[in-house]
Amino acid sequence: MPEIVLKDLVKDFGNDCKAADGLSLTVHGGEYLCILGPTGAGKTTCLRMICGLTRPDSGSITFDGKNVLGVPISERQATMLSQVYSLFPSKTVYENVMFAPQIKEWPEESSKQLVKSMISMVHMESKVQSYPHELSGGQQQRTALARALASDSEILLLDEPLRALDARLRLELRKELKSMTKEMELTCIHVTHDQDEALEMADRIAIIRKGRIIQVGTPIEVFQNPSTPFIANFVGRSNIFEGKVEASFEDHSEIRLNNNSIVKARKTDIAIGTDVVIAIKIGSTQIEHIHEPTEEDPVPVMPEGFFSGVIDRILYEGATITIEVNVEGTGIVSTKLPNRRYDDYASGDKVMISWPPAMVSVFNIPKCGLEEELRLD
Amino acid sequence: MSLFRRINEISNNEKSRKAWFGFVCAVFLCLIIIPSIFVVLKLFTEWGLVSEVLANSAMMAQINGAVFNSFSIALIVTIIDILVGIPMAWILVRKPFKGKKYLDTLMDMPLAFPTAVLGLSVVMFWGAPDGITVSGLGLVFSPYLMIIMLHIIFTYPYMVRSLSAILEQIEPNYETAAMTLGASKFTAVRTITLPLFRAGLITGFIICFARSLSETGGTYIALQLMGVQNTFFTGPTYIAENMSGGNGPMILISVMMIILALVLLVVAKTLMTRLKIPLTKVWPQFGRKISRGAVPKSKDIFSIAFLLIIVILPSFYIFAYLTQPGSNVDYGMLLYSTGISFLIAGVAVVFDIIFGIPMAMYIARQRNTFLGKILDNMVNIPLIVPTTALGFSLALFWGSLNVGSSWGLVLVIFGHIAFTYPLIVRNITGAVEEVDQSYEEVAMTLGAKPFQAFSKVLMPIIKSSIIAGGILAFTRSLGETGATVAIGNSVQTVPVYIINLVKAQAYPEAAMCSIILIAICFVFMFAVRVITHRGDNNA
């Protein structure tokens, strides 16, 4: 279970964007770390540099403190599990799994034992003599995993390993994959652009963008305390607004938006009067009807610091629904609810949206401008 | 085994991998490219000799005539190949019918015939020359037309093969989509599929043109049988006929052939990729009319009839000799020359495979780098340079290094390596391009050293292409006359032996030798097929 330390890695393929641009990351021994980022952020390049398929222009890579840049790929004991599985087409399942023991010339009897136990671990006993083209996507995935586990690698690099599978199977394999790698005590780096996958599987998540790691933390930290507006929007969608810090209190702050309304956010160290960006996770908001004025209750109570508006449309998404509310002067604000609330609302309803202030992040205005910051490349 | 282990260890070192590739490049340059075009240098160093020839108008007329014949015949042959080859490729790829397998095999048969044999057979079939008692059609063809008929036979299969290879890659969906949008079959094919064909057309064009340009043995025999070998020349037969003469005319005609061929290669490539064929105009009425009824059917019948009458029958006509009373074949001599031929072809193919695979892999994987592009183009040079000129150039090159004449056999092998190398590299390059690099990458992360990743993972996948390339190169080498004659007159390969028999007017013996040679070739190819199929089952 080696600890992997990447330091200031730079790799320039000569395109307009560097694949690694001062990338630094520490992966603890035995950890399951997900690298999450949009397409083209440099995820795959990062994995390829770790196992030696790509040589960085500068920077260092150490396994347990030992520099591995000069170590050939075959000696690094870092196995790649690619998204196309790359099972060798002319070999059976058994021969594929036998590949590493064979080329390393391990004793035959123990190799056979090892291969057998790996194949049964991934539940492929019935397909031992099948060729890759005779297997389903999930079976290929399992075989590729068994092949990787049957080598003496201590590091497993997973490059979008679940991408090519059906949605259902993907959910099942998430758990299996993680429990097996934990059982084998491997250090795992799993690259994905699917935030749900990362949130569910990872011990820690590293967010990568434009060849840099911009935040590392547990799923909860990354989800609840994103370090940039980009992360706030990329990991669980957020409603994002620009404004100024109006007031700062012990437990929350108040932000004056550009349309002069004031909303509540978590407490911040940013000085009063500074331009800021706030992000409200769409899942952490509540929604309530605003009653038409009646005689007993002539003016509905409107708690200060939240939005009110008219429902624009309601999207049914299976387990959840998303309600888009048109807030005058601000635009569309989305909120996510469980699907049993579907019948409670209709478009045209007047509603109020509120949230626990602690769930709203406050950021300084990004240097490159908000639009550029939020772009998904 | 320990050798492999050592190679594995060495392959793990990046420096030694680079050194090995550098060595491959060096071999490619020194053994293949430079000797192939060395004669161009001679044009300057031996300018005295050449200018003498330039001043001799009778000689110049002959040389110009020969060069003109070569190029015009090659062009006509290639155009016919394209016109008849396209429908044939269609039949082979898109039409399911009984006996397609046999048609497919029939297609390749002429490739197993040494061209010298074809020359004999074709002239017998069409022309029934004097002194030959087997009765052919007895048509009086001009030498020019006869050579065209001959060259069609051994270029046509190449054209059909390159076209059908591309056609297999083109999804029929496009055509179907066009037809559901209201296009007639003919219009759909003409406006949608044909433009996608360019790559295949270029390859087919280059291969057929070069093949026709280079051919010596068959052409020479045909001309000899017609009794015009001293009056009618193509470039290669001119060189072969005047070997014993001075170097002046030889250098001149070699350089002319090489330069013209290279210019043509460049022009053909740019024309085919840049030229916008005005294919967008549509004539729906006309298209519909010829898409139905008798026209498509008669087109298919014509294609198959062409294959049978123009290609297959003349090739096999030589077997008519079996009906003739026995001849005095010198079996010892025949066996000896067959042995020499197999030795040369075998060594050349083994060399090609060892040094061709790294080259092919580099070209396939690094196509976009500067070096990759250069090598990609350079590999084509020996393919397009007429083999006789190439052989002459090679002889000059090694001669200038004072390599003794006892090295004749080795030099002939070098020559055969030069013109077969591109065939193997092309084949393997295509195969490697098809294979996702992630197989080897994953293998290496599993602990395979680079050479193991190649031998245990990539090799089994591209094995059949390597064998196919090997067979192609082997038969090509077996049938080659021009280069052999130009390098070492004393090296008696089978085609050379047959030519000598024809020269001595021992036609029955020549025919019998040809038949035996064909039989040996077939047995050999059959054996290779069996072996490779067994390999497939094991894998």
mmCIF file of C-alpha atoms in Angstrom, chain A residues 20-327:
data_model
loop_
_atom_site.group_PDB
_atom_site.id
_atom_site.type_symbol
_atom_site.label_atom_id
_atom_site.label_comp_id
_atom_site.label_asym_id
_atom_site.label_seq_id
_atom_site.Cartn_x
_atom_site.Cartn_y
_atom_site.Cartn_z
ATOM 1 C CA ALA A 20 -0.817 18.970 -16.326
ATOM 2 C CA ASP A 21 0.056 22.427 -15.112
ATOM 3 C CA GLY A 22 1.692 22.270 -11.702
ATOM 4 C CA LEU A 23 -0.274 19.245 -10.562
ATOM 5 C CA SER A 24 0.361 18.227 -6.943
ATOM 6 C CA LEU A 25 -1.451 15.481 -5.064
ATOM 7 C CA THR A 26 -0.806 13.104 -2.188
ATOM 8 C CA VAL A 27 -2.574 9.743 -2.132
ATOM 9 C CA HIS A 28 -2.329 7.892 1.186
ATOM 10 C CA GLY A 29 -1.432 4.208 1.263
ATOM 11 C CA GLY A 30 -4.501 2.012 0.919
ATOM 12 C CA GLU A 31 -6.743 4.909 0.125
ATOM 13 C CA TYR A 32 -9.482 4.931 -2.520
ATOM 14 C CA LEU A 33 -9.120 8.349 -4.107
ATOM 15 C CA CYS A 34 -11.327 9.669 -6.891
ATOM 16 C CA ILE A 35 -10.061 12.281 -9.295
ATOM 17 C CA LEU A 36 -13.129 14.134 -10.473
ATOM 18 C CA GLY A 37 -13.125 16.655 -13.259
ATOM 19 C CA PRO A 38 -14.695 17.651 -16.546
ATOM 20 C CA THR A 39 -13.599 16.142 -19.864
ATOM 21 C CA GLY A 40 -10.180 17.358 -20.929
ATOM 22 C CA ALA A 41 -9.098 18.431 -17.446
ATOM 23 C CA GLY A 42 -6.049 16.146 -17.518
ATOM 24 C CA LYS A 43 -7.455 13.191 -15.562
ATOM 25 C CA THR A 44 -6.161 10.447 -17.827
ATOM 26 C CA THR A 45 -2.803 12.153 -18.283
ATOM 27 C CA CYS A 46 -2.431 12.184 -14.508
ATOM 28 C CA LEU A 47 -2.950 8.394 -14.340
ATOM 29 C CA ARG A 48 -0.637 7.789 -17.285
ATOM 30 C CA MET A 49 2.121 9.744 -15.581
ATOM 31 C CA ILE A 50 1.750 7.702 -12.405
ATOM 32 C CA CYS A 51 2.107 4.348 -14.156
ATOM 33 C CA GLY A 52 4.816 5.634 -16.509
ATOM 34 C CA LEU A 53 2.996 5.609 -19.851
ATOM 35 C CA THR A 54 3.491 9.359 -20.100
ATOM 36 C CA ARG A 55 6.626 11.116 -18.941
ATOM 37 C CA PRO A 56 6.029 14.508 -17.296
ATOM 38 C CA ASP A 57 7.987 17.493 -18.608
ATOM 39 C CA SER A 58 8.900 18.398 -15.051
ATOM 40 C CA GLY A 59 7.943 17.638 -11.466
ATOM 41 C CA SER A 60 8.372 14.510 -9.400
ATOM 42 C CA ILE A 61 6.470 11.320 -8.616
ATOM 43 C CA THR A 62 7.345 9.264 -5.556
ATOM 44 C CA PHE A 63 5.957 5.998 -4.242
ATOM 45 C CA ASP A 64 6.654 5.748 -0.476
ATOM 46 C CA GLY A 65 9.223 8.480 -0.824
ATOM 47 C CA LYS A 66 11.087 6.716 -3.634
ATOM 48 C CA ASN A 67 11.378 8.633 -6.898
ATOM 49 C CA VAL A 68 9.941 6.472 -9.671
ATOM 50 C CA LEU A 69 10.450 8.694 -12.706
ATOM 51 C CA GLY A 70 13.365 6.576 -13.874
ATOM 52 C CA VAL A 71 11.610 3.276 -13.170
ATOM 53 C CA PRO A 72 10.277 1.516 -16.283
ATOM 54 C CA ILE A 73 6.521 0.970 -16.547
ATOM 55 C CA SER A 74 6.778 -2.765 -15.970
ATOM 56 C CA GLU A 75 8.564 -2.323 -12.644
ATOM 57 C CA ARG A 76 6.295 0.300 -11.107
ATOM 58 C CA GLN A 77 3.663 -2.161 -9.928
ATOM 59 C CA ALA A 78 0.955 0.298 -10.876
ATOM 60 C CA THR A 79 -1.704 -1.333 -13.014
ATOM 61 C CA MET A 80 -4.057 0.491 -15.304
ATOM 62 C CA LEU A 81 -7.684 -0.567 -15.662
ATOM 63 C CA SER A 82 -8.860 1.255 -18.757
ATOM 64 C CA GLN A 83 -12.365 2.225 -19.728
ATOM 65 C CA VAL A 84 -12.287 -0.105 -22.745
ATOM 66 C CA TYR A 85 -10.892 -2.902 -20.525
ATOM 67 C CA SER A 86 -8.371 -3.913 -23.209
ATOM 68 C CA LEU A 87 -8.757 -7.616 -22.604
ATOM 69 C CA PHE A 88 -6.337 -9.326 -24.957
ATOM 70 C CA PRO A 89 -8.613 -10.496 -27.778
ATOM 71 C CA SER A 90 -6.741 -13.682 -28.627
ATOM 72 C CA LYS A 91 -6.672 -14.949 -25.034
ATOM 73 C CA THR A 92 -9.415 -16.560 -22.951
ATOM 74 C CA VAL A 93 -10.559 -15.198 -19.604
ATOM 75 C CA TYR A 94 -8.193 -17.626 -17.897
ATOM 76 C CA GLU A 95 -5.244 -16.696 -20.114
ATOM 77 C CA ASN A 96 -5.946 -13.019 -19.640
ATOM 78 C CA VAL A 97 -5.858 -13.339 -15.867
ATOM 79 C CA MET A 98 -2.809 -15.611 -16.163
ATOM 80 C CA PHE A 99 -0.962 -12.925 -18.126
ATOM 81 C CA ALA A 100 0.938 -11.258 -15.298
ATOM 82 C CA PRO A 101 1.912 -14.483 -13.445
ATOM 83 C CA GLN A 102 3.107 -15.948 -16.723
ATOM 84 C CA ILE A 103 5.300 -13.112 -17.908
ATOM 85 C CA LYS A 104 6.757 -12.769 -14.444
ATOM 86 C CA GLU A 105 7.467 -16.493 -14.448
ATOM 87 C CA TRP A 106 6.004 -17.161 -11.059
ATOM 88 C CA PRO A 107 5.874 -20.822 -9.939
ATOM 89 C CA GLU A 108 3.192 -22.572 -11.941
ATOM 90 C CA GLU A 109 1.203 -24.194 -9.159
ATOM 91 C CA SER A 110 0.788 -21.100 -7.021
ATOM 92 C CA SER A 111 -0.004 -19.034 -10.133
ATOM 93 C CA LYS A 112 -2.828 -21.389 -11.013
ATOM 94 C CA GLN A 113 -4.149 -21.073 -7.484
ATOM 95 C CA LEU A 114 -3.920 -17.313 -7.605
ATOM 96 C CA VAL A 115 -5.658 -17.051 -10.971
ATOM 97 C CA LYS A 116 -8.426 -19.379 -9.853
ATOM 98 C CA SER A 117 -9.062 -17.453 -6.678
ATOM 99 C CA MET A 118 -9.095 -14.134 -8.550
ATOM 100 C CA ILE A 119 -11.548 -15.467 -11.121
ATOM 101 C CA SER A 120 -13.859 -16.740 -8.412
ATOM 102 C CA MET A 121 -13.534 -13.477 -6.540
ATOM 103 C CA VAL A 122 -15.033 -11.635 -9.513
ATOM 104 C CA HIS A 123 -17.620 -14.413 -10.050
ATOM 105 C CA MET A 124 -16.376 -15.425 -13.485
ATOM 106 C CA GLU A 125 -15.901 -19.172 -12.863
ATOM 107 C CA SER A 126 -18.469 -20.114 -15.486
ATOM 108 C CA LYS A 127 -16.710 -18.139 -18.231
ATOM 109 C CA VAL A 128 -13.133 -19.258 -17.710
ATOM 110 C CA GLN A 129 -12.700 -20.553 -21.271
ATOM 111 C CA SER A 130 -14.599 -17.737 -23.015
ATOM 112 C CA TYR A 131 -12.957 -15.177 -25.263
ATOM 113 C CA PRO A 132 -13.439 -11.481 -24.540
ATOM 114 C CA HIS A 133 -15.782 -10.948 -27.498
ATOM 115 C CA GLU A 134 -18.129 -13.547 -26.002
ATOM 116 C CA LEU A 135 -18.504 -11.606 -22.744
ATOM 117 C CA SER A 136 -20.930 -8.887 -21.788
ATOM 118 C CA GLY A 137 -19.648 -5.474 -20.743
ATOM 119 C CA GLY A 138 -19.914 -6.266 -17.049
ATOM 120 C CA GLN A 139 -18.125 -9.591 -17.475
ATOM 121 C CA GLN A 140 -15.338 -7.929 -19.402
ATOM 122 C CA GLN A 141 -15.023 -5.377 -16.648
ATOM 123 C CA ARG A 142 -14.797 -8.099 -14.019
ATOM 124 C CA THR A 143 -12.216 -10.018 -16.013
ATOM 125 C CA ALA A 144 -10.103 -6.917 -16.432
ATOM 126 C CA LEU A 145 -10.289 -6.370 -12.696
ATOM 127 C CA ALA A 146 -9.267 -9.960 -11.976
ATOM 128 C CA ARG A 147 -6.363 -9.600 -14.391
ATOM 129 C CA ALA A 148 -5.222 -6.462 -12.598
ATOM 130 C CA LEU A 149 -5.598 -8.064 -9.164
ATOM 131 C CA ALA A 150 -3.627 -11.138 -10.209
ATOM 132 C CA SER A 151 -0.511 -9.085 -10.798
ATOM 133 C CA ASP A 152 1.612 -8.093 -7.841
ATOM 134 C CA SER A 153 0.653 -4.473 -8.279
ATOM 135 C CA GLU A 154 0.101 -2.434 -5.182
ATOM 136 C CA ILE A 155 -1.453 0.479 -7.012
ATOM 137 C CA LEU A 156 -4.579 0.244 -9.111
ATOM 138 C CA LEU A 157 -5.301 3.055 -11.550
ATOM 139 C CA LEU A 158 -8.880 3.055 -12.786
ATOM 140 C CA ASP A 159 -9.615 5.177 -15.831
ATOM 141 C CA GLU A 160 -13.391 5.641 -15.928
ATOM 142 C CA PRO A 161 -13.786 1.928 -15.318
ATOM 143 C CA LEU A 162 -17.584 1.968 -15.271
ATOM 144 C CA ARG A 163 -18.196 4.293 -18.158
ATOM 145 C CA ALA A 164 -19.148 1.751 -20.809
ATOM 146 C CA LEU A 165 -21.644 -0.126 -18.650
ATOM 147 C CA ASP A 166 -25.414 0.072 -18.376
ATOM 148 C CA ALA A 167 -26.667 2.466 -15.726
ATOM 149 C CA ARG A 168 -27.947 -0.256 -13.413
ATOM 150 C CA LEU A 169 -24.865 -2.419 -13.621
ATOM 151 C CA ARG A 170 -22.756 0.633 -12.979
ATOM 152 C CA LEU A 171 -24.448 1.186 -9.624
ATOM 153 C CA GLU A 172 -23.922 -2.451 -8.610
ATOM 154 C CA LEU A 173 -20.284 -2.567 -9.610
ATOM 155 C CA ARG A 174 -19.441 0.575 -7.661
ATOM 156 C CA LYS A 175 -19.779 -1.278 -4.366
ATOM 157 C CA GLU A 176 -18.122 -4.468 -5.603
ATOM 158 C CA LEU A 177 -15.168 -2.610 -7.026
ATOM 159 C CA LYS A 178 -14.502 -0.726 -3.861
ATOM 160 C CA SER A 179 -14.889 -3.646 -1.495
ATOM 161 C CA MET A 180 -12.565 -5.842 -3.572
ATOM 162 C CA THR A 181 -9.813 -3.265 -3.779
ATOM 163 C CA LYS A 182 -10.095 -2.688 -0.054
ATOM 164 C CA GLU A 183 -9.836 -6.396 0.563
ATOM 165 C CA MET A 184 -6.682 -6.559 -1.563
ATOM 166 C CA GLU A 185 -5.300 -3.543 0.302
ATOM 167 C CA LEU A 186 -4.491 -1.586 -2.829
ATOM 168 C CA THR A 187 -3.887 2.093 -3.201
ATOM 169 C CA CYS A 188 -6.506 3.122 -5.749
ATOM 170 C CA ILE A 189 -6.842 6.158 -7.933
ATOM 171 C CA HIS A 190 -10.128 6.239 -9.763
ATOM 172 C CA VAL A 191 -10.679 8.822 -12.457
ATOM 173 C CA THR A 192 -14.205 9.837 -13.357
ATOM 174 C CA HIS A 193 -16.342 12.704 -14.561
ATOM 175 C CA ASP A 194 -19.396 11.293 -12.785
ATOM 176 C CA GLN A 195 -19.839 13.134 -9.485
ATOM 177 C CA ASP A 196 -22.285 10.598 -8.045
ATOM 178 C CA GLU A 197 -19.748 7.832 -8.636
ATOM 179 C CA ALA A 198 -17.029 9.850 -6.957
ATOM 180 C CA LEU A 199 -19.185 10.872 -3.990
ATOM 181 C CA GLU A 200 -20.306 7.314 -3.388
ATOM 182 C CA MET A 201 -17.026 5.467 -3.821
ATOM 183 C CA ALA A 202 -14.227 7.742 -2.729
ATOM 184 C CA ASP A 203 -12.466 7.937 0.613
ATOM 185 C CA ARG A 204 -11.329 11.300 -0.630
ATOM 186 C CA ILE A 205 -12.068 13.253 -3.790
ATOM 187 C CA ALA A 206 -9.571 15.390 -5.695
ATOM 188 C CA ILE A 207 -11.116 17.896 -8.058
ATOM 189 C CA ILE A 208 -8.999 18.497 -11.153
ATOM 190 C CA ARG A 209 -9.346 21.329 -13.598
ATOM 191 C CA LYS A 210 -7.066 22.526 -16.395
ATOM 192 C CA GLY A 211 -4.246 20.268 -15.241
ATOM 193 C CA ARG A 212 -4.378 21.313 -11.574
ATOM 194 C CA ILE A 213 -5.855 19.813 -8.452
ATOM 195 C CA ILE A 214 -8.064 22.539 -7.028
ATOM 196 C CA GLN A 215 -9.507 20.796 -3.981
ATOM 197 C CA VAL A 216 -8.919 17.565 -2.088
ATOM 198 C CA GLY A 217 -11.207 16.367 0.647
ATOM 199 C CA THR A 218 -13.738 13.811 1.811
ATOM 200 C CA PRO A 219 -16.939 13.669 -0.235
ATOM 201 C CA ILE A 220 -18.743 15.655 2.450
ATOM 202 C CA GLU A 221 -16.090 18.364 2.533
ATOM 203 C CA VAL A 222 -16.054 18.721 -1.227
ATOM 204 C CA PHE A 223 -19.812 18.740 -1.464
ATOM 205 C CA GLN A 224 -20.524 21.068 1.428
ATOM 206 C CA ASN A 225 -17.466 23.253 1.460
ATOM 207 C CA PRO A 226 -16.453 23.698 -2.137
ATOM 208 C CA SER A 227 -13.357 25.855 -2.429
ATOM 209 C CA THR A 228 -14.348 27.583 -5.670
ATOM 210 C CA PRO A 229 -17.607 28.474 -7.437
ATOM 211 C CA PHE A 230 -16.648 25.943 -10.120
ATOM 212 C CA ILE A 231 -16.616 23.088 -7.627
ATOM 213 C CA ALA A 232 -19.839 24.335 -6.049
ATOM 214 C CA ASN A 233 -21.501 24.055 -9.425
ATOM 215 C CA PHE A 234 -19.718 20.900 -10.643
ATOM 216 C CA VAL A 235 -20.295 18.718 -7.587
ATOM 217 C CA GLY A 236 -24.037 18.940 -7.051
ATOM 218 C CA ARG A 237 -25.554 21.814 -9.005
ATOM 219 C CA SER A 238 -25.803 25.220 -7.365
ATOM 220 C CA ASN A 239 -27.664 28.433 -7.965
ATOM 221 C CA ILE A 240 -24.964 31.029 -8.351
ATOM 222 C CA PHE A 241 -25.329 34.763 -7.840
ATOM 223 C CA GLU A 242 -23.062 37.768 -7.705
ATOM 224 C CA GLY A 243 -23.346 40.393 -5.012
ATOM 225 C CA LYS A 244 -21.617 42.344 -2.227
ATOM 226 C CA VAL A 245 -21.097 41.478 1.410
ATOM 227 C CA GLU A 246 -23.674 43.579 3.241
ATOM 228 C CA ALA A 247 -23.253 42.459 6.844
ATOM 229 C CA SER A 248 -21.328 39.831 8.764
ATOM 230 C CA PHE A 249 -22.595 38.089 11.908
ATOM 231 C CA GLU A 250 -21.413 35.385 14.277
ATOM 232 C CA ASP A 251 -23.425 32.624 12.567
ATOM 233 C CA HIS A 252 -24.225 33.982 9.112
ATOM 234 C CA SER A 253 -23.703 36.846 6.716
ATOM 235 C CA GLU A 254 -25.938 38.886 4.481
ATOM 236 C CA ILE A 255 -25.239 39.453 0.812
ATOM 237 C CA ARG A 256 -26.778 42.211 -1.263
ATOM 238 C CA LEU A 257 -27.400 40.843 -4.738
ATOM 239 C CA ASN A 258 -27.136 42.938 -7.853
ATOM 240 C CA ASN A 259 -30.898 43.530 -7.890
ATOM 241 C CA ASN A 260 -30.631 44.974 -4.385
ATOM 242 C CA SER A 261 -32.384 42.093 -2.614
ATOM 243 C CA ILE A 262 -30.588 40.739 0.414
ATOM 244 C CA VAL A 263 -30.014 37.027 1.026
ATOM 245 C CA LYS A 264 -28.515 35.059 3.892
ATOM 246 C CA ALA A 265 -25.344 33.017 3.553
ATOM 247 C CA ARG A 266 -22.855 31.300 5.815
ATOM 248 C CA LYS A 267 -20.454 33.353 7.875
ATOM 249 C CA THR A 268 -17.515 34.694 5.963
ATOM 250 C CA ASP A 269 -14.201 36.429 6.593
ATOM 251 C CA ILE A 270 -14.518 38.492 3.454
ATOM 252 C CA ALA A 271 -14.681 42.192 4.292
ATOM 253 C CA ILE A 272 -17.972 44.070 4.092
ATOM 254 C CA GLY A 273 -18.460 45.790 0.756
ATOM 255 C CA THR A 274 -16.386 43.308 -1.197
ATOM 256 C CA ASP A 275 -17.795 41.834 -4.430
ATOM 257 C CA VAL A 276 -18.528 38.126 -3.959
ATOM 258 C CA VAL A 277 -20.115 35.095 -5.579
ATOM 259 C CA ILE A 278 -22.539 32.938 -3.594
ATOM 260 C CA ALA A 279 -23.571 29.378 -4.387
ATOM 261 C CA ILE A 280 -26.798 27.797 -3.123
ATOM 262 C CA LYS A 281 -26.888 23.986 -3.625
ATOM 263 C CA ILE A 282 -30.161 23.147 -5.311
ATOM 264 C CA GLY A 283 -30.700 20.211 -2.986
ATOM 265 C CA SER A 284 -30.406 22.170 0.226
ATOM 266 C CA THR A 285 -33.271 24.604 -0.354
ATOM 267 C CA GLN A 286 -36.817 24.452 0.954
ATOM 268 C CA ILE A 287 -39.868 25.655 -0.890
ATOM 269 C CA GLU A 288 -43.196 26.847 0.477
ATOM 270 C CA HIS A 289 -46.368 28.272 -1.019
ATOM 271 C CA ILE A 290 -47.073 31.913 -0.384
ATOM 272 C CA HIS A 291 -50.718 32.181 0.547
ATOM 273 C CA GLU A 292 -52.976 34.631 -1.177
ATOM 274 C CA PRO A 293 -53.764 37.386 1.354
ATOM 275 C CA THR A 294 -56.864 36.537 3.428
ATOM 276 C CA GLU A 295 -58.802 38.488 6.013
ATOM 277 C CA GLU A 296 -57.173 36.868 9.061
ATOM 278 C CA ASP A 297 -53.785 36.933 7.453
ATOM 279 C CA PRO A 298 -53.661 40.035 5.278
ATOM 280 C CA VAL A 299 -49.948 40.009 4.539
ATOM 281 C CA PRO A 300 -48.054 36.727 4.366
ATOM 282 C CA VAL A 301 -44.987 36.685 6.564
ATOM 283 C CA MET A 302 -41.893 36.807 4.411
ATOM 284 C CA PRO A 303 -38.753 35.905 6.271
ATOM 285 C CA GLU A 304 -36.069 38.357 5.292
ATOM 286 C CA GLY A 305 -33.110 37.128 3.257
ATOM 287 C CA PHE A 306 -34.717 34.561 0.940
ATOM 288 C CA PHE A 307 -36.320 34.475 -2.502
ATOM 289 C CA SER A 308 -39.922 34.515 -3.566
ATOM 290 C CA GLY A 309 -41.208 33.984 -7.082
ATOM 291 C CA VAL A 310 -43.448 32.108 -9.481
ATOM 292 C CA ILE A 311 -42.929 28.469 -10.496
ATOM 293 C CA ASP A 312 -41.787 28.393 -14.098
ATOM 294 C CA ARG A 313 -41.749 24.639 -14.642
ATOM 295 C CA ILE A 314 -41.423 21.342 -12.792
ATOM 296 C CA LEU A 315 -39.150 18.565 -14.044
ATOM 297 C CA TYR A 316 -39.874 14.997 -13.003
ATOM 298 C CA GLU A 317 -36.583 13.108 -12.600
ATOM 299 C CA GLY A 318 -37.631 9.830 -11.021
ATOM 300 C CA ALA A 319 -36.635 9.879 -7.374
ATOM 301 C CA THR A 320 -36.471 13.663 -7.329
ATOM 302 C CA ILE A 321 -38.150 16.632 -8.940
ATOM 303 C CA THR A 322 -36.526 19.935 -9.833
ATOM 304 C CA ILE A 323 -38.631 23.047 -9.595
ATOM 305 C CA GLU A 324 -37.515 26.105 -11.476
ATOM 306 C CA VAL A 325 -38.741 29.299 -9.925
ATOM 307 C CA ASN A 326 -38.666 32.632 -11.681
ATOM 308 C CA VAL A 327 -37.502 35.181 -9.118
#
